[in-house]
């Protein structure tokens, strides 16, 4: 129904309203942070198929393994430590997302855990948008996909306060279902935004 849902016992890190330097349509920054606030209802796991970072010149940033890291908070954090390897996380940034097979998707345990993905781009970049490909192993598996994602750039919020609403995957039907999330300054508080169009 589009309303944000978070798990009991978990909380999002409060970030100040965005003050990232903006030039035209692009935001400029170095470290991009994605906090996964909720999924579409699966009680055991949360996952994604792919992420693209599109620069202001419309090219896609080449994300290497040494640029990415993931951390986890919550009561179940100790039990999922072995899922935090950069080599596993890096699978989000490679491959053909429409035809991606289940073993190549990123899936981690969800019980009372909040995951934070960080991409250090090495230098300040002019960013236009993210394209997110939600978890899509099967129709049942789409409930493991991310529902709300909070985005920040250099520790300044670059999404609505409640996070972007991420569409549930369509199932493995061979369609381009990636969702564009604009990286832009938003009014303090944000609110429920309209879901982006497929890319």
CSV table of N, CA and C in Angstrom, one decimal, residues 31-160:
chain,number,residue,atom,x,y,z
A,31,UNK,N,31.0,9.7,-1.0
A,31,UNK,CA,30.6,8.5,-0.3
A,31,UNK,C,29.1,8.4,-0.3
A,32,UNK,N,28.6,7.4,-1.0
A,32,UNK,CA,27.2,7.1,-1.1
A,32,UNK,C,26.8,6.0,-0.2
A,33,UNK,N,25.7,6.2,0.6
A,33,UNK,CA,25.3,5.3,1.6
A,33,UNK,C,23.9,4.9,1.4
A,34,UNK,N,23.6,3.6,1.4
A,34,UNK,CA,22.2,3.1,1.2
A,34,UNK,C,21.8,2.3,2.4
A,35,UNK,N,20.8,2.7,3.1
A,35,UNK,CA,20.3,2.0,4.3
A,35,UNK,C,19.0,1.3,4.0
A,36,UNK,N,19.0,0.0,4.2
A,36,UNK,CA,17.9,-0.8,3.8
A,36,UNK,C,16.9,-0.9,5.0
A,37,UNK,N,15.8,-0.2,4.9
A,37,UNK,CA,14.9,-0.1,6.1
A,37,UNK,C,13.9,-1.2,6.2
A,38,UNK,N,13.4,-1.8,5.1
A,38,UNK,CA,12.4,-2.8,5.2
A,38,UNK,C,12.4,-3.6,3.9
A,39,UNK,N,11.7,-4.7,3.9
A,39,UNK,CA,11.4,-5.5,2.7
A,39,UNK,C,9.9,-5.6,2.5
A,40,UNK,N,9.5,-6.4,1.5
A,40,UNK,CA,8.1,-6.5,1.1
A,40,UNK,C,7.3,-7.5,1.9
A,41,UNK,N,7.9,-8.1,3.0
A,41,UNK,CA,7.1,-8.9,3.8
A,41,UNK,C,7.7,-10.2,4.2
A,42,UNK,N,8.8,-10.7,3.6
A,42,UNK,CA,9.5,-11.9,3.9
A,42,UNK,C,10.1,-11.8,5.3
A,43,UNK,N,9.9,-12.8,6.2
A,43,UNK,CA,10.4,-12.7,7.5
A,43,UNK,C,11.9,-13.1,7.7
A,44,UNK,N,12.4,-13.7,6.7
A,44,UNK,CA,13.7,-14.4,6.9
A,44,UNK,C,14.9,-13.7,6.1
A,45,UNK,N,14.6,-13.0,5.0
A,45,UNK,CA,15.7,-12.5,4.2
A,45,UNK,C,15.3,-11.2,3.5
A,46,UNK,N,16.4,-10.4,3.1
A,46,UNK,CA,16.2,-9.2,2.3
A,46,UNK,C,17.3,-9.2,1.3
A,47,UNK,N,17.0,-8.7,0.1
A,47,UNK,CA,18.0,-8.8,-1.0
A,47,UNK,C,17.7,-7.8,-2.1
A,48,UNK,N,18.7,-7.8,-3.0
A,48,UNK,CA,18.6,-7.0,-4.2
A,48,UNK,C,19.3,-7.7,-5.4
A,49,UNK,N,18.9,-7.4,-6.6
A,49,UNK,CA,19.6,-8.0,-7.8
A,49,UNK,C,20.7,-7.1,-8.3
A,50,UNK,N,20.5,-5.8,-8.3
A,50,UNK,CA,21.6,-5.0,-8.8
A,50,UNK,C,21.4,-3.5,-8.5
A,51,UNK,N,22.5,-2.7,-8.6
A,51,UNK,CA,22.5,-1.3,-8.4
A,51,UNK,C,23.4,-0.7,-9.5
A,52,UNK,N,22.9,0.4,-10.1
A,52,UNK,CA,23.8,1.2,-11.0
A,52,UNK,C,23.8,2.6,-10.5
A,53,UNK,N,25.0,3.2,-10.6
A,53,UNK,CA,25.2,4.6,-10.2
A,53,UNK,C,25.4,5.4,-11.5
A,54,UNK,N,24.5,6.2,-11.8
A,54,UNK,CA,24.6,7.0,-13.1
A,54,UNK,C,25.1,8.4,-12.8
A,55,UNK,N,26.1,8.8,-13.5
A,55,UNK,CA,26.8,10.1,-13.3
A,55,UNK,C,26.0,11.1,-14.1
A,56,UNK,N,26.4,12.4,-13.8
A,56,UNK,CA,25.7,13.5,-14.5
A,56,UNK,C,25.9,13.5,-16.0
A,57,UNK,N,27.0,12.9,-16.5
A,57,UNK,CA,27.2,12.8,-17.9
A,57,UNK,C,26.5,11.6,-18.6
A,58,UNK,N,25.6,10.9,-17.8
A,58,UNK,CA,24.8,9.8,-18.2
A,58,UNK,C,25.6,8.5,-18.4
A,59,UNK,N,26.8,8.4,-18.0
A,59,UNK,CA,27.6,7.2,-17.9
A,59,UNK,C,27.3,6.5,-16.6
A,60,UNK,N,27.6,5.2,-16.6
A,60,UNK,CA,27.5,4.4,-15.4
A,60,UNK,C,28.8,4.2,-14.7
A,61,UNK,N,28.9,4.5,-13.4
A,61,UNK,CA,30.1,4.4,-12.7
A,61,UNK,C,30.5,2.9,-12.6
A,62,UNK,N,31.8,2.7,-12.9
A,62,UNK,CA,32.4,1.3,-12.7
A,62,UNK,C,32.7,1.1,-11.2
A,63,UNK,N,32.0,0.3,-10.5
A,63,UNK,CA,32.1,0.1,-9.1
A,63,UNK,C,33.0,-1.2,-8.9
A,64,UNK,N,34.1,-1.0,-8.3
A,64,UNK,CA,35.0,-2.1,-8.1
A,64,UNK,C,34.8,-2.7,-6.6
A,65,UNK,N,35.4,-3.8,-6.4
A,65,UNK,CA,35.2,-4.5,-5.1
A,65,UNK,C,35.7,-3.7,-3.9
A,66,UNK,N,36.9,-3.0,-4.2
A,66,UNK,CA,37.5,-2.3,-3.1
A,66,UNK,C,36.7,-1.0,-2.7
A,67,UNK,N,35.7,-0.6,-3.5
A,67,UNK,CA,34.9,0.6,-3.3
A,67,UNK,C,33.7,0.3,-2.4
A,68,UNK,N,33.4,-0.9,-2.1
A,68,UNK,CA,32.1,-1.2,-1.4
A,68,UNK,C,32.3,-1.9,-0.1
A,69,UNK,N,31.4,-1.6,0.8
A,69,UNK,CA,31.3,-2.3,2.1
A,69,UNK,C,29.9,-2.4,2.6
A,70,UNK,N,29.6,-3.3,3.5
A,70,UNK,CA,28.3,-3.3,4.1
A,70,UNK,C,28.5,-3.6,5.6
A,71,UNK,N,27.6,-3.0,6.4
A,71,UNK,CA,27.6,-3.2,7.8
A,71,UNK,C,26.2,-3.5,8.2
A,72,UNK,N,26.0,-4.0,9.4
A,72,UNK,CA,24.7,-4.5,9.9
A,72,UNK,C,24.5,-4.1,11.3
A,73,UNK,N,23.3,-3.7,11.7
A,73,UNK,CA,22.9,-3.4,13.1
A,73,UNK,C,21.7,-4.1,13.4
A,74,UNK,N,21.5,-4.4,14.7
A,74,UNK,CA,20.3,-5.1,15.2
A,74,UNK,C,20.7,-6.3,16.0
A,75,UNK,N,19.7,-7.0,16.6
A,75,UNK,CA,19.9,-8.1,17.5
A,75,UNK,C,20.5,-9.3,16.7
A,76,UNK,N,20.3,-9.4,15.4
A,76,UNK,CA,20.8,-10.5,14.7
A,76,UNK,C,22.1,-10.3,14.0
A,77,UNK,N,22.8,-9.2,14.3
A,77,UNK,CA,24.0,-8.7,13.6
A,77,UNK,C,25.1,-9.8,13.7
A,78,UNK,N,25.4,-10.3,14.9
A,78,UNK,CA,26.5,-11.2,15.1
A,78,UNK,C,26.3,-12.5,14.2
A,79,UNK,N,25.1,-12.9,14.0
A,79,UNK,CA,24.9,-14.2,13.2
A,79,UNK,C,25.1,-14.0,11.7
A,80,UNK,N,25.2,-12.8,11.2
A,80,UNK,CA,25.2,-12.6,9.8
A,80,UNK,C,26.6,-12.1,9.3
A,81,UNK,N,27.6,-12.1,10.2
A,81,UNK,CA,28.9,-11.5,9.9
A,81,UNK,C,29.5,-12.0,8.6
A,82,UNK,N,29.3,-13.3,8.3
A,82,UNK,CA,29.9,-13.9,7.1
A,82,UNK,C,29.3,-13.5,5.8
A,83,UNK,N,28.1,-12.8,5.9
A,83,UNK,CA,27.5,-12.3,4.7
A,83,UNK,C,28.0,-10.9,4.3
A,84,UNK,N,29.0,-10.4,5.0
A,84,UNK,CA,29.4,-9.0,4.8
A,84,UNK,C,30.6,-8.9,4.0
A,85,UNK,N,31.1,-9.9,3.3
A,85,UNK,CA,32.3,-9.9,2.5
A,85,UNK,C,32.1,-9.0,1.3
A,86,UNK,N,33.0,-8.1,1.0
A,86,UNK,CA,32.9,-7.2,-0.1
A,86,UNK,C,32.7,-8.0,-1.4
A,87,UNK,N,33.3,-9.1,-1.5
A,87,UNK,CA,33.2,-9.9,-2.8
A,87,UNK,C,31.8,-10.3,-3.0
A,88,UNK,N,31.0,-10.6,-2.0
A,88,UNK,CA,29.6,-11.0,-2.2
A,88,UNK,C,28.8,-9.7,-2.5
A,89,UNK,N,29.0,-8.6,-1.8
A,89,UNK,CA,28.3,-7.4,-2.0
A,89,UNK,C,28.5,-6.9,-3.4
A,90,UNK,N,29.8,-7.1,-3.9
A,90,UNK,CA,30.1,-6.5,-5.2
A,90,UNK,C,29.3,-7.2,-6.4
A,91,UNK,N,28.6,-8.3,-6.1
A,91,UNK,CA,27.8,-8.9,-7.1
A,91,UNK,C,26.6,-8.0,-7.5
A,92,UNK,N,26.3,-7.0,-6.6
A,92,UNK,CA,25.2,-6.1,-6.9
A,92,UNK,C,25.5,-5.2,-8.1
A,93,UNK,N,26.8,-5.0,-8.4
A,93,UNK,CA,27.2,-4.0,-9.3
A,93,UNK,C,27.7,-4.6,-10.6
A,94,UNK,N,27.6,-5.9,-10.8
A,94,UNK,CA,28.0,-6.5,-12.1
A,94,UNK,C,26.9,-7.4,-12.6
A,95,UNK,N,27.0,-7.7,-13.9
A,95,UNK,CA,26.1,-8.7,-14.5
A,95,UNK,C,25.0,-8.0,-15.3
A,96,UNK,N,24.2,-8.9,-16.0
A,96,UNK,CA,23.0,-8.5,-16.7
A,96,UNK,C,21.8,-8.6,-15.7
A,97,UNK,N,21.3,-7.5,-15.3
A,97,UNK,CA,20.3,-7.6,-14.2
A,97,UNK,C,19.0,-8.3,-14.6
A,98,UNK,N,18.6,-8.1,-15.8
A,98,UNK,CA,17.3,-8.6,-16.2
A,98,UNK,C,17.4,-10.2,-16.2
A,99,UNK,N,18.5,-10.7,-16.7
A,99,UNK,CA,18.6,-12.2,-16.8
A,99,UNK,C,19.5,-12.8,-15.6
A,100,UNK,N,19.7,-12.0,-14.6
A,100,UNK,CA,20.5,-12.5,-13.5
A,100,UNK,C,19.9,-13.7,-12.8
A,101,UNK,N,20.7,-14.7,-12.6
A,101,UNK,CA,20.2,-15.9,-11.9
A,101,UNK,C,20.3,-15.8,-10.4
A,102,UNK,N,19.5,-16.6,-9.7
A,102,UNK,CA,19.4,-16.5,-8.2
A,102,UNK,C,20.8,-16.5,-7.5
A,103,UNK,N,21.7,-17.4,-7.9
A,103,UNK,CA,23.0,-17.4,-7.2
A,103,UNK,C,23.8,-16.2,-7.3
A,104,UNK,N,23.5,-15.4,-8.3
A,104,UNK,CA,24.3,-14.1,-8.5
A,104,UNK,C,23.6,-12.9,-7.9
A,105,UNK,N,22.4,-13.1,-7.3
A,105,UNK,CA,21.8,-12.0,-6.6
A,105,UNK,C,22.3,-11.9,-5.1
A,106,UNK,N,22.1,-10.8,-4.5
A,106,UNK,CA,22.6,-10.5,-3.2
A,106,UNK,C,21.4,-10.7,-2.2
A,107,UNK,N,21.6,-11.7,-1.3
A,107,UNK,CA,20.5,-12.0,-0.3
A,107,UNK,C,21.1,-12.3,1.0
A,108,UNK,N,20.6,-11.6,2.1
A,108,UNK,CA,21.1,-11.7,3.4
A,108,UNK,C,20.0,-12.0,4.4
A,109,UNK,N,20.3,-12.6,5.6
A,109,UNK,CA,19.3,-12.8,6.6
A,109,UNK,C,18.7,-11.4,7.1
A,110,UNK,N,17.4,-11.4,7.5
A,110,UNK,CA,16.7,-10.2,7.8
A,110,UNK,C,16.3,-10.0,9.2
A,111,UNK,N,16.3,-11.1,10.0
A,111,UNK,CA,15.7,-11.0,11.3
A,111,UNK,C,16.3,-9.9,12.2
A,112,UNK,N,15.5,-8.8,12.4
A,112,UNK,CA,15.9,-7.7,13.3
A,112,UNK,C,17.3,-7.1,12.9
A,113,UNK,N,17.6,-7.1,11.6
A,113,UNK,CA,18.9,-6.6,11.2
A,113,UNK,C,18.6,-5.4,10.2
A,114,UNK,N,19.4,-4.4,10.3
A,114,UNK,CA,19.3,-3.3,9.3
A,114,UNK,C,20.7,-3.2,8.6
A,115,UNK,N,20.7,-3.3,7.3
A,115,UNK,CA,22.0,-3.3,6.6
A,115,UNK,C,22.2,-1.9,6.0
A,116,UNK,N,23.5,-1.5,6.0
A,116,UNK,CA,23.9,-0.3,5.4
A,116,UNK,C,25.0,-0.6,4.4
A,117,UNK,N,24.8,-0.2,3.1
A,117,UNK,CA,25.7,-0.4,2.1
A,117,UNK,C,26.4,0.9,1.8
A,118,UNK,N,27.7,0.9,1.7
A,118,UNK,CA,28.5,2.1,1.5
A,118,UNK,C,29.4,2.0,0.2
A,119,UNK,N,29.3,3.0,-0.6
A,119,UNK,CA,30.2,3.0,-1.8
A,119,UNK,C,31.1,4.2,-1.8
A,120,UNK,N,32.4,4.0,-1.6
A,120,UNK,CA,33.3,5.1,-1.6
A,120,UNK,C,33.9,5.3,-3.0
A,121,UNK,N,33.5,6.3,-3.7
A,121,UNK,CA,33.8,6.5,-5.1
A,121,UNK,C,35.2,7.0,-5.4
A,122,UNK,N,36.0,7.2,-4.3
A,122,UNK,CA,37.4,7.6,-4.4
A,122,UNK,C,37.7,9.1,-4.6
A,123,UNK,N,36.7,9.8,-5.1
A,123,UNK,CA,36.8,11.2,-5.4
A,123,UNK,C,35.4,11.8,-5.5
A,124,UNK,N,35.3,13.1,-5.4
A,124,UNK,CA,34.0,13.7,-5.6
A,124,UNK,C,33.4,13.5,-7.0
A,125,UNK,N,32.2,13.0,-7.1
A,125,UNK,CA,31.6,12.7,-8.4
A,125,UNK,C,30.3,13.5,-8.5
A,126,UNK,N,29.9,13.8,-9.8
A,126,UNK,CA,28.7,14.5,-10.0
A,126,UNK,C,27.7,13.4,-10.4
A,127,UNK,N,26.7,13.2,-9.5
A,127,UNK,CA,25.7,12.0,-9.6
A,127,UNK,C,24.4,12.5,-10.0
A,128,UNK,N,23.8,11.7,-10.9
A,128,UNK,CA,22.4,12.0,-11.4
A,128,UNK,C,21.4,11.1,-10.7
A,129,UNK,N,21.6,9.8,-10.7
A,129,UNK,CA,20.5,8.9,-10.1
A,129,UNK,C,21.1,7.6,-9.8
A,130,UNK,N,20.4,6.8,-9.0
A,130,UNK,CA,20.6,5.4,-8.9
A,130,UNK,C,19.6,4.6,-9.7
A,131,UNK,N,19.9,3.5,-10.2
A,131,UNK,CA,18.9,2.5,-10.8
A,131,UNK,C,19.0,1.3,-9.9
A,132,UNK,N,17.9,0.9,-9.3
A,132,UNK,CA,17.8,-0.3,-8.4
A,132,UNK,C,17.0,-1.4,-9.1
A,133,UNK,N,17.6,-2.6,-9.1
A,133,UNK,CA,17.0,-3.8,-9.6
A,133,UNK,C,16.7,-4.6,-8.3
A,134,UNK,N,15.4,-4.7,-8.0
A,134,UNK,CA,15.1,-5.4,-6.7
A,134,UNK,C,15.2,-6.9,-6.9
A,135,UNK,N,15.2,-7.6,-5.7
A,135,UNK,CA,15.4,-9.0,-5.7
A,135,UNK,C,14.2,-9.7,-6.4
A,136,UNK,N,14.6,-10.7,-7.3
A,136,UNK,CA,13.6,-11.1,-8.3
A,136,UNK,C,13.8,-12.6,-8.7
A,137,UNK,N,14.1,-13.4,-7.7
A,137,UNK,CA,14.4,-14.8,-8.0
A,137,UNK,C,13.2,-15.6,-8.5
A,138,UNK,N,12.0,-15.2,-8.0
A,138,UNK,CA,10.8,-15.9,-8.3
A,138,UNK,C,9.7,-15.0,-7.8
A,139,UNK,N,8.4,-15.3,-8.2
A,139,UNK,CA,7.3,-14.5,-7.7
A,139,UNK,C,7.3,-14.5,-6.1
A,140,UNK,N,7.5,-15.6,-5.5
A,140,UNK,CA,7.6,-15.7,-4.0
A,140,UNK,C,8.8,-14.9,-3.5
A,141,UNK,N,9.9,-15.0,-4.2
A,141,UNK,CA,11.1,-14.4,-3.8
A,141,UNK,C,11.0,-12.9,-3.8
A,142,UNK,N,10.1,-12.3,-4.6
A,142,UNK,CA,10.0,-10.8,-4.7
A,142,UNK,C,9.7,-10.2,-3.3
A,143,UNK,N,9.1,-11.0,-2.4
A,143,UNK,CA,8.8,-10.4,-1.1
A,143,UNK,C,10.0,-10.2,-0.3
A,144,UNK,N,11.2,-10.7,-0.7
A,144,UNK,CA,12.4,-10.5,-0.1
A,144,UNK,C,13.1,-9.2,-0.5
A,145,UNK,N,12.6,-8.6,-1.6
A,145,UNK,CA,13.1,-7.4,-2.1
A,145,UNK,C,13.0,-6.2,-1.1
A,146,UNK,N,13.9,-5.2,-1.3
A,146,UNK,CA,13.9,-4.0,-0.4
A,146,UNK,C,12.6,-3.2,-0.7
A,147,UNK,N,11.9,-2.7,0.3
A,147,UNK,CA,10.8,-1.8,0.2
A,147,UNK,C,11.1,-0.4,0.4
A,148,UNK,N,11.9,-0.1,1.4
A,148,UNK,CA,12.3,1.3,1.7
A,148,UNK,C,13.8,1.4,1.8
A,149,UNK,N,14.4,2.4,1.1
A,149,UNK,CA,15.8,2.6,1.1
A,149,UNK,C,16.1,4.1,1.4
A,150,UNK,N,16.9,4.3,2.4
A,150,UNK,CA,17.3,5.7,2.7
A,150,UNK,C,18.7,5.9,2.1
A,151,UNK,N,18.8,7.0,1.4
A,151,UNK,CA,20.0,7.3,0.6
A,151,UNK,C,20.7,8.6,1.2
A,152,UNK,N,22.0,8.5,1.4
A,152,UNK,CA,22.7,9.7,1.8
A,152,UNK,C,24.0,9.8,1.0
A,153,UNK,N,24.5,11.0,0.9
A,153,UNK,CA,25.7,11.3,0.1
A,153,UNK,C,26.6,12.2,1.0
A,154,UNK,N,27.8,11.7,1.4
A,154,UNK,CA,28.7,12.4,2.3
A,154,UNK,C,27.9,12.7,3.6
A,155,UNK,N,27.2,11.8,4.1
A,155,UNK,CA,26.5,11.9,5.4
A,155,UNK,C,25.3,12.9,5.4
A,156,UNK,N,24.9,13.3,4.2
A,156,UNK,CA,23.8,14.2,4.1
A,156,UNK,C,22.7,13.5,3.3
A,157,UNK,N,21.5,13.6,3.8
A,157,UNK,CA,20.4,12.9,3.2
A,157,UNK,C,20.1,13.3,1.8
A,158,UNK,N,19.9,12.4,0.9
A,158,UNK,CA,19.6,12.7,-0.5
A,158,UNK,C,18.4,11.9,-1.0
A,159,UNK,N,17.5,11.6,0.0
A,159,UNK,CA,16.2,10.9,-0.3
A,159,UNK,C,15.2,11.4,0.7
A,160,UNK,N,13.9,11.1,0.4
A,160,UNK,CA,12.9,11.5,1.5
A,160,UNK,C,13.3,10.9,2.8
